[in-house]
Coordinates of C-alpha atoms in Angstrom, one line a residue:
X1 CA -7.5 -24.0 2.8
X2 CA -6.8 -21.1 0.4
X3 CA -7.1 -20.7 -3.3
X4 CA -3.3 -20.8 -3.6
X5 CA -3.0 -24.2 -2.0
X6 CA -2.9 -27.4 -4.0
X7 CA -6.0 -29.4 -3.1
X8 CA -7.0 -33.1 -3.3
X9 CA -10.4 -33.0 -4.9
X10 CA -12.6 -36.1 -5.4
X11 CA -15.3 -35.8 -8.1
X12 CA -18.0 -38.4 -7.3
X13 CA -20.0 -39.1 -10.4
X14 CA -17.5 -36.8 -12.2
X15 CA -17.1 -38.6 -15.6
X16 CA -19.8 -36.6 -17.4
X17 CA -19.6 -33.4 -19.4
X18 CA -19.5 -31.0 -16.4
X19 CA -17.1 -33.3 -14.5
X20 CA -14.7 -33.5 -17.4
X21 CA -14.6 -29.7 -17.7
X22 CA -14.1 -29.2 -13.9
X23 CA -11.4 -31.9 -13.9
X24 CA -9.4 -30.2 -16.6
X25 CA -9.7 -26.8 -14.9
X26 CA -8.5 -28.3 -11.5
X27 CA -5.6 -30.2 -13.0
X28 CA -4.6 -27.1 -14.9
X29 CA -4.6 -25.2 -11.6
X30 CA -2.2 -27.7 -10.1
X31 CA -4.8 -29.7 -8.0
X32 CA -4.8 -33.4 -7.4
X33 CA -8.0 -34.9 -8.8
X34 CA -9.7 -38.3 -8.4
X35 CA -12.8 -39.1 -10.5
X36 CA -15.1 -41.7 -9.1
X37 CA -17.2 -43.2 -11.9
X38 CA -18.3 -46.4 -13.5
X39 CA -15.3 -46.8 -15.9
X40 CA -12.4 -49.0 -14.8
X41 CA -9.8 -47.2 -12.7
X42 CA -6.8 -45.7 -14.4
X43 CA -3.9 -43.4 -13.7
X44 CA -3.5 -40.2 -15.8
X45 CA -1.2 -37.3 -15.7
X46 CA -2.4 -35.1 -12.9
X47 CA -5.4 -37.2 -12.0
X48 CA -6.8 -40.7 -11.7
X49 CA -10.1 -42.5 -12.0
X50 CA -11.5 -45.0 -9.5
X51 CA -14.4 -47.3 -10.3
X52 CA -17.6 -47.7 -8.3
X53 CA -21.1 -49.0 -8.8
X54 CA -22.9 -46.1 -7.2
X55 CA -24.7 -48.6 -4.9
X56 CA -22.2 -49.8 -2.3
X57 CA -19.1 -48.8 -0.4
X58 CA -15.8 -50.0 -1.8
X59 CA -12.2 -49.0 -2.4
X60 CA -13.4 -45.6 -3.7
X61 CA -14.0 -44.6 -0.1
X62 CA -10.2 -44.5 0.6
X63 CA -9.9 -41.7 -1.9
X64 CA -12.3 -39.5 0.1
X65 CA -10.3 -40.2 3.3
X66 CA -7.9 -37.2 3.6
X67 CA -9.3 -35.3 0.6
X68 CA -9.8 -31.6 0.9
X69 CA -13.0 -31.3 -1.2
X70 CA -15.6 -33.8 -2.4
X71 CA -17.8 -32.8 -5.2
X72 CA -21.0 -34.9 -5.7
X73 CA -23.3 -35.2 -8.7
X74 CA -21.6 -33.9 -11.8
X75 CA -23.3 -36.8 -13.5
X76 CA -26.5 -38.9 -13.0
X77 CA -29.5 -40.2 -14.8
X78 CA -30.5 -37.6 -17.4
X79 CA -33.6 -35.5 -16.7
X80 CA -34.5 -35.5 -20.4
X81 CA -36.6 -38.6 -20.2
X82 CA -40.3 -39.5 -20.2
X83 CA -41.7 -38.7 -16.7
X84 CA -43.0 -42.2 -16.0
X85 CA -43.1 -43.5 -12.5
X86 CA -40.2 -45.8 -13.2
X87 CA -38.0 -43.0 -14.6
X88 CA -38.8 -40.6 -11.8
X89 CA -38.0 -43.3 -9.2
X90 CA -34.7 -43.8 -11.0
X91 CA -34.0 -40.1 -10.9
X92 CA -34.6 -40.1 -7.2
X93 CA -32.4 -43.1 -6.6
X94 CA -29.5 -41.7 -8.8
X95 CA -29.6 -38.5 -6.7
X96 CA -30.8 -39.2 -3.2
X97 CA -29.3 -42.6 -3.1
X98 CA -25.9 -41.5 -4.2
X99 CA -25.7 -38.6 -1.7
X100 CA -26.7 -40.9 1.2
X101 CA -24.1 -43.4 0.0
X102 CA -21.3 -40.8 0.1
X103 CA -22.6 -39.7 3.5
X104 CA -22.4 -43.2 4.9
X105 CA -18.8 -43.3 3.7
X106 CA -17.9 -40.4 6.0
X107 CA -18.5 -42.4 9.2
X108 CA -15.3 -44.5 9.0
X109 CA -12.9 -41.9 7.6
X110 CA -9.8 -41.0 9.5
X111 CA -10.0 -37.4 8.2
X112 CA -13.1 -36.1 6.6
X113 CA -13.1 -33.6 3.8
X114 CA -13.4 -30.0 4.9
X115 CA -15.7 -29.1 2.0
X116 CA -18.6 -30.8 0.3
X117 CA -19.9 -29.2 -3.0
X118 CA -23.2 -30.6 -4.0
X119 CA -25.2 -30.0 -7.2
X120 CA -28.9 -29.8 -7.2
X121 CA -31.2 -27.9 -9.7
X122 CA -33.4 -24.8 -10.0
X123 CA -36.2 -27.3 -11.0
X124 CA -36.9 -27.5 -7.3
X125 CA -39.2 -24.5 -7.9
X126 CA -41.3 -26.2 -10.5
X127 CA -43.3 -23.8 -12.6
X128 CA -43.4 -20.5 -10.7
X129 CA -44.9 -18.0 -13.1
X130 CA -43.5 -14.4 -12.9
X131 CA -42.3 -14.6 -9.3
X132 CA -38.7 -13.5 -8.9
X133 CA -36.8 -16.3 -7.2
X134 CA -33.7 -15.9 -5.1
X135 CA -31.9 -18.2 -2.6
X136 CA -34.2 -17.0 0.1
X137 CA -37.3 -18.2 -1.8
X138 CA -38.9 -21.4 -0.4
X139 CA -38.9 -24.3 -2.8
X140 CA -42.2 -25.4 -4.3
X141 CA -44.2 -28.0 -2.4
X142 CA -46.3 -29.0 -5.4
X143 CA -45.4 -29.3 -9.0
X144 CA -44.1 -31.9 -11.5
X145 CA -42.8 -34.8 -9.4
X146 CA -39.8 -35.2 -11.7
X147 CA -38.8 -31.7 -10.7
X148 CA -40.0 -30.7 -7.3
X149 CA -40.0 -34.1 -5.4
X150 CA -36.7 -35.2 -7.0
X151 CA -34.9 -32.0 -6.0
X152 CA -36.5 -31.7 -2.5
X153 CA -35.5 -35.3 -1.7
X154 CA -32.0 -34.7 -3.2
X155 CA -31.4 -31.6 -1.1
X156 CA -32.8 -33.2 2.1
X157 CA -30.4 -36.1 1.6
X158 CA -27.5 -33.7 1.3
X159 CA -28.5 -31.8 4.5
X160 CA -28.4 -35.1 6.4
X161 CA -25.4 -36.7 4.8
X162 CA -23.1 -33.6 4.8
X163 CA -23.9 -32.5 8.4
X164 CA -20.4 -33.5 9.7
X165 CA -18.6 -31.4 7.1
X166 CA -17.3 -28.0 8.0
X167 CA -18.2 -26.2 4.7
X168 CA -21.3 -27.3 2.7
X169 CA -21.9 -25.7 -0.7
X170 CA -25.2 -26.4 -2.4
X171 CA -25.4 -25.3 -6.0
X172 CA -28.6 -25.0 -8.1
X173 CA -27.6 -24.5 -11.7
X174 CA -29.8 -23.2 -14.4
X175 CA -30.0 -24.6 -17.9
X176 CA -26.4 -24.5 -19.3
X177 CA -25.9 -23.1 -22.8
X178 CA -22.8 -23.6 -24.9
X179 CA -19.9 -25.9 -25.7
X180 CA -19.7 -28.8 -28.1
X181 CA -21.5 -31.0 -25.5
X182 CA -24.7 -29.0 -25.5
X183 CA -27.4 -31.3 -26.9
X184 CA -30.2 -28.8 -26.3
X185 CA -28.5 -26.2 -28.5
X186 CA -27.9 -28.8 -31.2
X187 CA -31.6 -29.8 -31.2
X188 CA -33.0 -26.2 -31.0
X189 CA -30.7 -25.0 -33.8
X190 CA -31.9 -27.9 -35.9
X191 CA -35.5 -27.0 -35.3
X192 CA -34.8 -23.3 -36.0
X193 CA -33.2 -24.2 -39.4
X194 CA -36.4 -26.1 -40.3
X195 CA -38.6 -23.1 -39.4
X196 CA -40.0 -24.9 -36.3
X197 CA -38.5 -22.9 -33.4
X198 CA -41.4 -20.7 -32.6
X199 CA -42.6 -19.9 -29.1
X200 CA -43.7 -23.0 -27.1
X201 CA -47.2 -22.9 -25.5
X202 CA -47.4 -19.1 -26.0
X203 CA -43.8 -18.5 -25.0
X204 CA -44.5 -16.6 -21.7
X205 CA -42.8 -19.1 -19.4
X206 CA -39.5 -17.9 -17.9
X207 CA -36.2 -19.6 -18.7
X208 CA -33.3 -19.3 -16.3
X209 CA -30.1 -20.0 -18.1
X210 CA -26.3 -19.8 -17.7
X211 CA -23.5 -19.8 -20.3
X212 CA -21.3 -22.9 -19.9
X213 CA -18.2 -20.6 -19.5
X214 CA -19.8 -19.0 -16.5
X215 CA -21.0 -22.3 -15.1
X216 CA -17.5 -23.7 -15.4
X217 CA -16.0 -20.6 -13.7
X218 CA -18.5 -21.0 -10.8
X219 CA -18.0 -24.8 -10.4
X220 CA -14.2 -24.2 -10.1
X221 CA -14.7 -21.4 -7.7
X222 CA -17.0 -23.5 -5.5
X223 CA -14.2 -25.9 -5.1
X224 CA -11.2 -23.6 -4.5
X225 CA -12.7 -20.5 -2.9
X226 CA -13.4 -21.0 0.8
X227 CA -15.5 -17.8 0.8
X228 CA -18.3 -19.7 -1.0
X229 CA -20.4 -21.5 1.6
X230 CA -24.1 -22.4 1.7
X231 CA -26.7 -22.1 -1.1
X232 CA -26.1 -20.5 -4.5
X233 CA -28.2 -20.1 -7.6
X234 CA -26.0 -20.5 -10.7
X235 CA -27.9 -18.5 -13.3
X236 CA -27.3 -15.5 -15.4
X237 CA -28.9 -12.4 -13.8
X238 CA -31.0 -12.0 -17.0
X239 CA -33.6 -14.7 -17.3
X240 CA -35.7 -14.6 -20.5
X241 CA -39.1 -15.8 -21.6
X242 CA -39.3 -18.8 -23.8
X243 CA -40.3 -16.6 -26.8
X244 CA -37.1 -14.7 -26.5
X245 CA -35.0 -17.8 -26.2
X246 CA -36.5 -19.3 -29.3
X247 CA -36.0 -16.0 -31.2
X248 CA -32.3 -16.1 -30.2
X249 CA -31.9 -19.5 -31.8
X250 CA -33.7 -18.4 -35.0
X251 CA -31.5 -15.4 -35.2
X252 CA -28.4 -17.5 -34.7
X253 CA -29.2 -19.6 -37.8
X254 CA -30.5 -16.7 -39.8
X255 CA -34.2 -17.6 -39.8
X256 CA -36.7 -14.8 -39.4
X257 CA -39.7 -17.0 -38.5
X258 CA -40.5 -20.1 -36.5
X259 CA -43.9 -21.9 -36.4
X260 CA -45.3 -21.6 -32.8
X261 CA -45.8 -24.9 -30.9
X262 CA -49.1 -25.3 -29.1
X263 CA -49.0 -26.9 -25.7
X264 CA -50.6 -30.1 -26.9
X265 CA -48.2 -30.5 -29.8
X266 CA -45.3 -29.9 -27.4
X267 CA -46.6 -32.5 -25.0
X268 CA -47.1 -35.2 -27.7
X269 CA -43.9 -34.4 -29.4
X270 CA -41.9 -34.7 -26.2
X271 CA -43.4 -38.1 -25.4
X272 CA -42.7 -39.3 -29.0
X273 CA -39.1 -38.2 -28.6
X274 CA -38.7 -39.9 -25.2
X275 CA -38.4 -36.5 -23.5
X276 CA -40.3 -34.7 -20.7
X277 CA -42.8 -32.0 -21.8
X278 CA -42.3 -30.1 -18.5
X279 CA -38.8 -29.1 -19.6
X280 CA -40.4 -26.8 -22.1
X281 CA -43.7 -26.1 -20.5
X282 CA -42.6 -25.0 -17.0
X283 CA -40.4 -22.1 -16.2
X284 CA -38.9 -20.1 -13.4
X285 CA -37.5 -16.6 -13.0
X286 CA -34.4 -17.2 -10.9
X287 CA -31.8 -14.6 -9.9
X288 CA -28.3 -15.3 -8.5
X289 CA -28.8 -12.9 -5.6
X290 CA -25.9 -14.2 -3.5
X291 CA -23.4 -14.1 -6.4
X292 CA -24.4 -10.6 -7.3
X293 CA -24.1 -9.5 -3.6
X294 CA -20.6 -10.9 -3.5
X295 CA -19.7 -8.9 -6.6
X296 CA -19.4 -11.8 -9.0
X297 CA -19.0 -10.7 -12.7
X298 CA -20.7 -13.0 -15.3
X299 CA -19.0 -13.3 -18.7
X300 CA -22.3 -13.8 -20.5
X301 CA -25.5 -12.0 -19.7
X302 CA -27.0 -11.5 -23.2
X303 CA -29.0 -14.5 -24.4
X304 CA -28.5 -13.6 -28.1
X305 CA -24.7 -13.5 -27.9
X306 CA -24.7 -16.7 -25.8
X307 CA -26.9 -18.7 -28.1
X308 CA -24.9 -17.5 -31.1
X309 CA -21.7 -18.7 -29.6
X310 CA -23.3 -22.0 -28.6
X311 CA -24.6 -22.7 -32.1
X312 CA -21.2 -21.9 -33.6
X313 CA -19.6 -24.4 -31.2
X314 CA -22.0 -27.2 -32.2
X315 CA -21.9 -26.6 -35.9

């Protein structure tokens, strides 16, 4: 398998924002794409969709048989929800359960894919203070269940399910910034315009981030480049503190001041909005060590420029 060859790629759970971007890039590159999702199956120019219920084997398995690459988890239950026991259990099911289901489909295939690309999350490190985190850093054992336990079980399921596959790529993306489908930018820009986008809980927590253009580049590369193998952190090499991130949003909307948000207010506000306070209150300082060692060049490393472009795209 080389970058020049046309590949058959199956995107399992690939009907969301990231999946749509990757599908367009792959079809543009001349690859044959199948999207497995909950919508009814349909043929399109250069790709087709196949329906599943994400709970049982079905005709969608035939598409994996003979595929070159399977990509799992470009969609799933949103993490931006209240961290109730029920919601966290659903997060686990939508991740661990889906991976194990795809793994069970491999057993009866005539020809298994050579490559399995799996998405996880840097949230596996929970809140890690000022520690610099690379791919060699051990994931947290304790921390918010909706982050640490969900991701640990997710990745354990992948290790088990993908064991028969020759090349296994595990991606831990940071928070993506940019594009018209960026709800976080839309919300933060709105708060900034209202003068409310000050530092959250002191603003010292680290934010690992990545521009959507870079994330799209790396997702495409993870599918077509056989050099990529194993674990990668998908994050800009320039993590920032929460205070710097919020300042970037204020600057992008020409506001010089934002009212700081105390921890208690952030917690109550998140619950009232149906969100998870840990998304703003925990942080991690993650570095894409493997990508840097391989000489990968990021398009966006300046948080101010990235946020400005993101705000313009959502305006």
